[in-house]
Amino acid sequence: MRIGVYLAHPRPGSFNHAVFDAVVRELGDRGCDVLAHDLCAEGFAPVLAAEETETVRPAVPARDALVELHRSEVATLDALVLIHPNWWGMPPAVLTGWVQRVLAPGVAYKLGTADGEPAGLLKAGRALVLNTSDTPADREEDEFGDPLQKIWAACVLPYVGVADVRRVVFRTVTDSADETRASWLRQARREAAALLV
């Protein structure tokens, strides 16, 4: 399998980086062709250019070579893994920009189907979203309704053709013990391995 693993956290040494490393290692050990991208380290520019805001016609080639690389890669993936913190109920800006610039019309979806709904173009049938959070689960669900679940499982991934969306949240990270973090890393590896079955 060809799997893209995308990390959105600017601080080297963060727990998100540890999750990313564990997932990349697990998938590689299982013989996958892993395309691992630390978006911040790569310098992925999240800001859309005016010519990239078309939503009906296929996207024009981006002037940014990194955006074009990501577009060409994402079209070949069998699965995606997205790793990021919960910041204000949203992914970090670099990942939001990646979604807007890479999952573009003609690359990840097309409009104009008979029922007016978009048609997903990605061949990746499944995705795993691994989030870190410092918001307790009951507070997030009671007050906010788990906005990241809605973003990934309702708004973004089904739109581009990913029907199987799995999500795991590691919380609360700030005050977690080393043993807890080690357990979370083992869980991240198991979840990544489960993408292959």
Short mmCIF file of N, CA, C and O in Angstrom, two decimals, residues 133-142 144 171-172:
data_model
loop_
_atom_site.label_atom_id
_atom_site.label_comp_id
_atom_site.label_asym_id
_atom_site.label_seq_id
_atom_site.Cartn_x
_atom_site.Cartn_y
_atom_site.Cartn_z
N SER A 133 -4.84 16.65 22.24
CA SER A 133 -5.72 17.67 22.79
C SER A 133 -5.44 17.87 24.26
O SER A 133 -5.02 16.94 24.95
N ASP A 134 -5.69 19.07 24.72
CA ASP A 134 -5.64 19.37 26.15
C ASP A 134 -7.04 19.67 26.69
O ASP A 134 -7.19 20.10 27.83
N THR A 135 -8.06 19.45 25.87
CA THR A 135 -9.44 19.64 26.30
C THR A 135 -10.02 18.29 26.71
O THR A 135 -10.02 17.35 25.91
N PRO A 136 -10.52 18.17 27.94
CA PRO A 136 -11.15 16.90 28.35
C PRO A 136 -12.30 16.54 27.42
O PRO A 136 -13.02 17.42 26.92
N ALA A 137 -12.49 15.25 27.17
CA ALA A 137 -13.49 14.77 26.21
C ALA A 137 -14.89 15.25 26.54
O ALA A 137 -15.62 15.70 25.65
N ASP A 138 -15.29 15.16 27.82
CA ASP A 138 -16.66 15.55 28.16
C ASP A 138 -16.90 17.04 27.89
O ASP A 138 -17.95 17.42 27.39
N ARG A 139 -15.91 17.86 28.20
CA ARG A 139 -16.07 19.29 27.94
C ARG A 139 -16.16 19.57 26.45
O ARG A 139 -17.01 20.35 25.99
N GLU A 140 -15.29 18.93 25.68
CA GLU A 140 -15.30 19.18 24.24
C GLU A 140 -16.63 18.76 23.63
O GLU A 140 -17.24 19.49 22.85
N GLU A 141 -17.10 17.58 23.97
CA GLU A 141 -18.34 17.08 23.37
C GLU A 141 -19.56 17.85 23.86
O GLU A 141 -20.46 18.17 23.08
N ASP A 142 -19.60 18.17 25.16
CA ASP A 142 -20.75 18.89 25.71
C ASP A 142 -20.82 20.33 25.20
O ASP A 142 -21.90 20.82 24.87
N PHE A 144 -18.77 21.84 22.62
CA PHE A 144 -18.42 22.13 21.23
C PHE A 144 -18.88 21.09 20.23
O PHE A 144 -18.84 21.33 19.03
N ARG A 171 -5.55 12.50 24.84
CA ARG A 171 -5.82 13.63 25.72
C ARG A 171 -5.72 13.23 27.17
O ARG A 171 -5.95 12.08 27.49
N THR A 172 -5.42 14.14 28.03
CA THR A 172 -4.88 15.46 27.83
C THR A 172 -3.36 15.33 27.84
O THR A 172 -2.80 14.70 28.73
#
